[in-house]
Amino acid sequence: MLAKRIIPCLDVKDGRVVKGVNFVNLRDAGDPVELAATYDREGADELVFLDISASVEGRATMIEVVKRTAGEITIPFTVGGGISHVDDMKRLLRAGADKIGINTAAVRNPALVSEGARKFGSQCIVVAIDARYNPEWGEWEVYTHGGRQSTGIRALEWASDIQKLGAGEILLTSMDADGTKDGFDIALTKAVSERVGIPVIASGGAGSINHFGEVFSEANADAALAATIFHYKEMTIAEVKDDLRAKGVEVR
Amino acid sequence: MIAIIDYGMGNLHSVSKAVERLGYNAVVTADPAVIAEADGAILPGVGAFGDAMENLRETGLDAVTKAYAGSGKPLLGICLGMQLLFDKSEEYGSHEGLGLLPGEVTRFSGDFKIPHMGWNKLQFRQADSPLLEGLEEGHVYFVHSFHVKTGQAGDLLATCDYYGDVTAIVGRESLFGMQFHPEKSGELGMKLLGNFLRLTGREGEAHVS
């Protein structure tokens, strides 16, 4: 059966990693390619690059980062951030990215999901959902623009919609859990996993080794994504995997 | 030199880089003369079976690939490239393949997630194959919705389990196929690719920096 995946995420701005990283023996801790290669060696199953460049030049730099990364690492990687057209997808896939992540643009223009899936295959299209619990609804609401803007869209319905449109995977970030280090959002992840037939990557809230076991066994996530805890060496990917293996979770 | 056959299906950059990292010269090419000269060839591919066969026929690379396989030099099909080695596929209609190996390509069906996407563990069926030499069973990275049913059990070198046995590696003499992406499969993937490349007898031809 398929192994559960551990996925580090790198925020990249103008070709440089922006969130602090704390690896020893890196020649250049800000170089996304060197960091990607390090995570590959440490046993990451996949990588996500989130491009937070605001300028055209910054985005052009990302293409170079993708090209260099594709030549350096031996695991699949996803590129997301600011992608709003199939031409953007094509450029990044041509440069060597394996998957494309879209978020705000998918909400604004859902046809982008179906168009991308038809042109490049569903396996290339990862739709990111940023969700926050809405107490009035008693369920979760989709947010866009990096979690700043509410949309009035129900997250569970949106998850079904994007699957129908051809998304190959859902990268699900809990705005409630993100940054807390209190653990992944089990209720949200479970609800989305049960709703769709495509893989769900849980994101937001990882703070201790047990959190990974929880999100796989209690919420049935297919993969778990984390940034800070890996960047700051609070734990290594190998430690997370050893713990999962001991708990009987299949990992690579 | 290793020819990576370019027939307009998918990104060949990662495969080419992986070959170079293993110390071989890689050339991405559609030129029949260059392919014929190569010490080994790789038929990659991502996309739909029918489109791929059409591209191969239009460019004449179907005949070139068949001739290459007939020459006895090592040829490796990766992902869709492996499926193309077989007789036929039922992907969106019925399509004839290259027919280099007996068998057909069918869609996964059942109440489970399709595509089969992610890391799955290889189970070696013929551990004495030169392709598997010195290796231990481990996880490799798959992305596919269709899979091969081999016509001859002897061609099956490794499988994985995804709601039943899935053909993962095939081989006969100097012809091989991998359903997963060795270039995206970490250390084990690189070792598998390395074992294939070693069969070309050109180990260390390129300087690895």
CSV table of N, CA and C in Angstrom, one decimal, chain B residues 26-117:
chain,number,residue,atom,x,y,z
B,26,ALA,N,24.1,12.3,-21.3
B,26,ALA,CA,22.7,12.1,-21.8
B,26,ALA,C,22.4,13.1,-22.9
B,27,VAL,N,21.7,12.6,-23.9
B,27,VAL,CA,21.3,13.5,-25.0
B,27,VAL,C,19.8,13.3,-25.2
B,28,VAL,N,19.0,14.4,-25.1
B,28,VAL,CA,17.6,14.4,-25.3
B,28,VAL,C,17.5,14.6,-26.8
B,29,THR,N,16.9,13.6,-27.5
B,29,THR,CA,16.9,13.7,-29.0
B,29,THR,C,15.8,13.0,-29.7
B,30,ALA,N,15.4,13.5,-30.9
B,30,ALA,CA,14.4,12.8,-31.7
B,30,ALA,C,15.1,12.4,-33.0
B,31,ASP,N,16.4,12.5,-33.1
B,31,ASP,CA,17.2,12.2,-34.3
B,31,ASP,C,17.5,10.7,-34.4
B,32,PRO,N,16.9,10.0,-35.4
B,32,PRO,CA,17.1,8.5,-35.5
B,32,PRO,C,18.6,8.1,-35.5
B,33,ALA,N,19.4,8.9,-36.1
B,33,ALA,CA,20.8,8.6,-36.2
B,33,ALA,C,21.5,8.6,-34.9
B,34,VAL,N,21.1,9.6,-34.1
B,34,VAL,CA,21.7,9.8,-32.8
B,34,VAL,C,21.3,8.6,-31.9
B,35,ILE,N,20.0,8.3,-32.0
B,35,ILE,CA,19.4,7.2,-31.2
B,35,ILE,C,20.1,5.9,-31.5
B,36,ALA,N,20.3,5.6,-32.8
B,36,ALA,CA,20.9,4.4,-33.3
B,36,ALA,C,22.3,4.2,-32.8
B,37,GLU,N,23.0,5.4,-32.7
B,37,GLU,CA,24.4,5.4,-32.2
B,37,GLU,C,24.6,5.2,-30.7
B,38,ALA,N,23.5,5.4,-29.9
B,38,ALA,CA,23.6,5.5,-28.5
B,38,ALA,C,23.9,4.1,-27.9
B,39,ASP,N,24.6,4.2,-26.7
B,39,ASP,CA,24.9,2.9,-26.0
B,39,ASP,C,23.8,2.4,-25.2
B,40,GLY,N,22.8,3.3,-24.9
B,40,GLY,CA,21.6,2.9,-24.2
B,40,GLY,C,20.5,3.9,-24.6
B,41,ALA,N,19.3,3.5,-24.5
B,41,ALA,CA,18.2,4.5,-24.8
B,41,ALA,C,17.1,4.4,-23.7
B,42,ILE,N,16.5,5.5,-23.5
B,42,ILE,CA,15.4,5.6,-22.5
B,42,ILE,C,14.2,6.2,-23.2
B,43,LEU,N,13.1,5.5,-23.1
B,43,LEU,CA,11.8,6.0,-23.6
B,43,LEU,C,11.0,6.4,-22.5
B,44,PRO,N,10.9,7.8,-22.2
B,44,PRO,CA,10.2,8.3,-21.1
B,44,PRO,C,8.7,8.5,-21.5
B,45,GLY,N,8.0,9.3,-20.8
B,45,GLY,CA,6.7,9.6,-21.2
B,45,GLY,C,5.7,9.8,-20.1
B,46,VAL,N,4.9,10.9,-20.2
B,46,VAL,CA,3.8,11.2,-19.3
B,46,VAL,C,2.7,11.6,-20.2
B,47,GLY,N,1.5,11.2,-20.0
B,47,GLY,CA,0.4,11.6,-20.8
B,47,GLY,C,-0.5,10.4,-21.2
B,48,ALA,N,-1.2,10.5,-22.3
B,48,ALA,CA,-2.1,9.5,-22.8
B,48,ALA,C,-1.4,8.6,-23.8
B,49,PHE,N,-1.8,7.3,-23.7
B,49,PHE,CA,-1.2,6.2,-24.5
B,49,PHE,C,-1.4,6.5,-26.0
B,50,GLY,N,-2.7,6.9,-26.4
B,50,GLY,CA,-3.0,7.1,-27.8
B,50,GLY,C,-2.2,8.2,-28.4
B,51,ASP,N,-2.2,9.3,-27.6
B,51,ASP,CA,-1.4,10.5,-28.1
B,51,ASP,C,0.1,10.2,-28.3
B,52,ALA,N,0.6,9.4,-27.3
B,52,ALA,CA,2.0,9.0,-27.4
B,52,ALA,C,2.3,8.2,-28.6
B,53,MET,N,1.4,7.2,-28.9
B,53,MET,CA,1.7,6.3,-30.1
B,53,MET,C,1.5,7.1,-31.4
B,54,GLU,N,0.6,8.1,-31.4
B,54,GLU,CA,0.4,8.9,-32.5
B,54,GLU,C,1.7,9.7,-32.8
B,55,ASN,N,2.2,10.3,-31.7
B,55,ASN,CA,3.5,11.1,-31.8
B,55,ASN,C,4.6,10.2,-32.3
B,56,LEU,N,4.7,9.0,-31.8
B,56,LEU,CA,5.8,8.1,-32.2
B,56,LEU,C,5.7,7.8,-33.7
B,57,ARG,N,4.4,7.5,-34.1
B,57,ARG,CA,4.2,7.1,-35.5
B,57,ARG,C,4.5,8.3,-36.5
B,58,GLU,N,4.0,9.5,-36.1
B,58,GLU,CA,4.2,10.7,-36.9
B,58,GLU,C,5.7,11.0,-37.1
B,59,THR,N,6.5,10.8,-36.1
B,59,THR,CA,7.9,11.1,-36.1
B,59,THR,C,8.7,9.9,-36.6
B,60,GLY,N,8.1,8.8,-36.8
B,60,GLY,CA,8.8,7.6,-37.2
B,60,GLY,C,9.6,7.0,-36.1
B,61,LEU,N,9.5,7.5,-34.9
B,61,LEU,CA,10.3,7.0,-33.8
B,61,LEU,C,9.7,5.7,-33.3
B,62,ASP,N,8.6,5.3,-33.7
B,62,ASP,CA,8.1,3.9,-33.4
B,62,ASP,C,9.0,2.9,-34.0
B,63,ALA,N,9.3,3.1,-35.3
B,63,ALA,CA,10.2,2.1,-36.0
B,63,ALA,C,11.6,2.2,-35.4
B,64,VAL,N,12.0,3.4,-35.1
B,64,VAL,CA,13.4,3.6,-34.6
B,64,VAL,C,13.5,2.9,-33.2
B,65,THR,N,12.5,3.0,-32.4
B,65,THR,CA,12.6,2.4,-31.1
B,65,THR,C,12.6,0.9,-31.2
B,66,LYS,N,11.7,0.4,-32.1
B,66,LYS,CA,11.7,-1.1,-32.3
B,66,LYS,C,13.0,-1.6,-32.8
B,67,ALA,N,13.6,-0.9,-33.8
B,67,ALA,CA,14.9,-1.3,-34.3
B,67,ALA,C,15.9,-1.3,-33.2
B,68,TYR,N,15.9,-0.2,-32.4
B,68,TYR,CA,16.8,-0.1,-31.3
B,68,TYR,C,16.7,-1.3,-30.3
B,69,ALA,N,15.5,-1.7,-30.0
B,69,ALA,CA,15.2,-2.8,-29.1
B,69,ALA,C,15.8,-4.1,-29.8
B,70,GLY,N,15.6,-4.2,-31.1
B,70,GLY,CA,16.1,-5.4,-31.9
B,70,GLY,C,17.6,-5.5,-31.9
B,71,SER,N,18.3,-4.3,-31.7
B,71,SER,CA,19.8,-4.3,-31.8
B,71,SER,C,20.4,-5.0,-30.6
B,72,GLY,N,19.6,-5.2,-29.5
B,72,GLY,CA,20.2,-5.8,-28.4
B,72,GLY,C,20.9,-4.9,-27.4
B,73,LYS,N,20.9,-3.6,-27.7
B,73,LYS,CA,21.4,-2.6,-26.8
B,73,LYS,C,20.3,-2.3,-25.7
B,74,PRO,N,20.7,-1.9,-24.5
B,74,PRO,CA,19.8,-1.7,-23.4
B,74,PRO,C,18.8,-0.6,-23.7
B,75,LEU,N,17.5,-0.9,-23.5
B,75,LEU,CA,16.4,0.1,-23.7
B,75,LEU,C,15.5,0.1,-22.5
B,76,LEU,N,15.2,1.2,-22.0
B,76,LEU,CA,14.4,1.3,-20.8
B,76,LEU,C,13.2,2.2,-21.0
B,77,GLY,N,12.0,1.7,-20.8
B,77,GLY,CA,10.8,2.5,-20.9
B,77,GLY,C,10.4,2.9,-19.5
B,78,ILE,N,10.1,4.2,-19.3
B,78,ILE,CA,9.7,4.7,-17.9
B,78,ILE,C,8.3,5.2,-18.0
B,79,CYS,N,7.5,4.7,-17.0
B,79,CYS,CA,6.1,5.1,-16.8
B,79,CYS,C,5.3,4.8,-18.1
B,80,LEU,N,4.7,5.9,-18.8
B,80,LEU,CA,4.0,5.6,-20.0
B,80,LEU,C,4.9,4.9,-21.0
B,81,GLY,N,6.2,5.3,-21.0
B,81,GLY,CA,7.2,4.7,-21.9
B,81,GLY,C,7.3,3.2,-21.7
B,82,MET,N,7.1,2.7,-20.5
B,82,MET,CA,7.0,1.2,-20.3
B,82,MET,C,5.7,0.6,-20.9
B,83,GLN,N,4.6,1.3,-20.7
B,83,GLN,CA,3.4,0.8,-21.2
B,83,GLN,C,3.4,0.7,-22.7
B,84,LEU,N,4.1,1.6,-23.3
B,84,LEU,CA,4.2,1.6,-24.8
B,84,LEU,C,4.9,0.4,-25.4
B,85,LEU,N,5.7,-0.3,-24.5
B,85,LEU,CA,6.4,-1.4,-25.0
B,85,LEU,C,5.5,-2.6,-25.3
B,86,PHE,N,4.3,-2.6,-24.7
B,86,PHE,CA,3.4,-3.7,-24.8
B,86,PHE,C,2.5,-3.7,-26.0
B,87,ASP,N,1.6,-4.7,-26.2
B,87,ASP,CA,0.8,-4.9,-27.4
B,87,ASP,C,-0.2,-3.8,-27.6
B,88,LYS,N,-1.0,-3.6,-26.5
B,88,LYS,CA,-2.1,-2.6,-26.7
B,88,LYS,C,-2.6,-2.0,-25.4
B,89,SER,N,-3.4,-1.0,-25.5
B,89,SER,CA,-3.9,-0.3,-24.3
B,89,SER,C,-5.4,0.0,-24.5
B,90,GLU,N,-6.1,0.0,-23.4
B,90,GLU,CA,-7.5,0.3,-23.5
B,90,GLU,C,-7.8,1.8,-23.0
B,91,GLU,N,-6.7,2.6,-23.0
B,91,GLU,CA,-6.9,4.0,-22.5
B,91,GLU,C,-7.6,4.8,-23.5
B,92,TYR,N,-8.8,5.2,-23.1
B,92,TYR,CA,-9.7,6.0,-24.0
B,92,TYR,C,-9.8,5.4,-25.4
B,93,GLY,N,-10.3,4.2,-25.5
B,93,GLY,CA,-10.4,3.5,-26.8
B,93,GLY,C,-9.3,2.5,-26.8
B,94,SER,N,-9.2,1.7,-27.9
B,94,SER,CA,-8.2,0.7,-28.0
B,94,SER,C,-7.0,1.2,-28.9
B,95,HIS,N,-5.8,1.1,-28.3
B,95,HIS,CA,-4.7,1.5,-29.1
B,95,HIS,C,-3.6,0.5,-29.2
B,96,GLU,N,-3.0,0.4,-30.3
B,96,GLU,CA,-1.9,-0.6,-30.5
B,96,GLU,C,-0.6,0.0,-29.9
B,97,GLY,N,0.2,-0.8,-29.2
B,97,GLY,CA,1.4,-0.3,-28.7
B,97,GLY,C,2.6,-0.7,-29.6
B,98,LEU,N,3.8,-0.7,-29.1
B,98,LEU,CA,5.0,-1.1,-29.9
B,98,LEU,C,5.1,-2.6,-30.0
B,99,GLY,N,4.4,-3.4,-29.2
B,99,GLY,CA,4.4,-4.8,-29.3
B,99,GLY,C,5.7,-5.5,-29.1
B,100,LEU,N,6.6,-4.9,-28.3
B,100,LEU,CA,7.9,-5.5,-28.0
B,100,LEU,C,7.8,-6.5,-26.9
B,101,LEU,N,6.8,-6.4,-26.1
B,101,LEU,CA,6.5,-7.4,-25.0
B,101,LEU,C,5.0,-7.7,-25.1
B,102,PRO,N,4.7,-9.0,-24.8
B,102,PRO,CA,3.3,-9.4,-24.8
B,102,PRO,C,2.6,-8.9,-23.5
B,103,GLY,N,1.4,-8.4,-23.7
B,103,GLY,CA,0.6,-7.9,-22.6
B,103,GLY,C,-0.2,-6.7,-23.0
B,104,GLU,N,-1.1,-6.3,-22.0
B,104,GLU,CA,-1.9,-5.1,-22.3
B,104,GLU,C,-2.0,-4.2,-21.1
B,105,VAL,N,-2.5,-3.0,-21.5
B,105,VAL,CA,-2.6,-1.9,-20.5
B,105,VAL,C,-4.0,-1.7,-20.1
B,106,THR,N,-4.4,-1.9,-18.9
B,106,THR,CA,-5.8,-1.7,-18.5
B,106,THR,C,-5.9,-0.7,-17.4
B,107,ARG,N,-7.1,-0.1,-17.2
B,107,ARG,CA,-7.4,0.9,-16.2
B,107,ARG,C,-7.6,0.2,-14.8
B,108,PHE,N,-7.1,0.9,-13.8
B,108,PHE,CA,-7.4,0.4,-12.4
B,108,PHE,C,-8.9,0.6,-12.3
B,109,SER,N,-9.5,-0.4,-11.6
B,109,SER,CA,-10.9,-0.2,-11.3
B,109,SER,C,-11.3,-0.8,-10.0
B,110,GLY,N,-12.1,0.0,-9.2
B,110,GLY,CA,-12.4,-0.5,-7.9
B,110,GLY,C,-12.7,0.8,-7.0
B,111,ASP,N,-13.1,0.5,-5.8
B,111,ASP,CA,-13.4,1.6,-4.9
B,111,ASP,C,-12.2,2.1,-4.2
B,112,PHE,N,-11.2,2.6,-4.9
B,112,PHE,CA,-10.0,3.2,-4.2
B,112,PHE,C,-9.5,4.3,-5.1
B,113,LYS,N,-8.5,5.0,-4.5
B,113,LYS,CA,-8.1,6.3,-5.1
B,113,LYS,C,-7.3,6.0,-6.4
B,114,ILE,N,-7.7,6.6,-7.5
B,114,ILE,CA,-7.0,6.5,-8.8
B,114,ILE,C,-6.8,8.0,-9.2
B,115,PRO,N,-5.6,8.3,-9.7
B,115,PRO,CA,-4.4,7.5,-9.9
B,115,PRO,C,-3.8,6.9,-8.7
B,116,HIS,N,-3.1,5.8,-8.9
B,116,HIS,CA,-2.2,5.2,-7.9
B,116,HIS,C,-1.0,6.2,-7.9
B,117,MET,N,-1.0,7.0,-6.8
B,117,MET,CA,0.0,8.1,-6.8
B,117,MET,C,0.7,8.1,-5.4
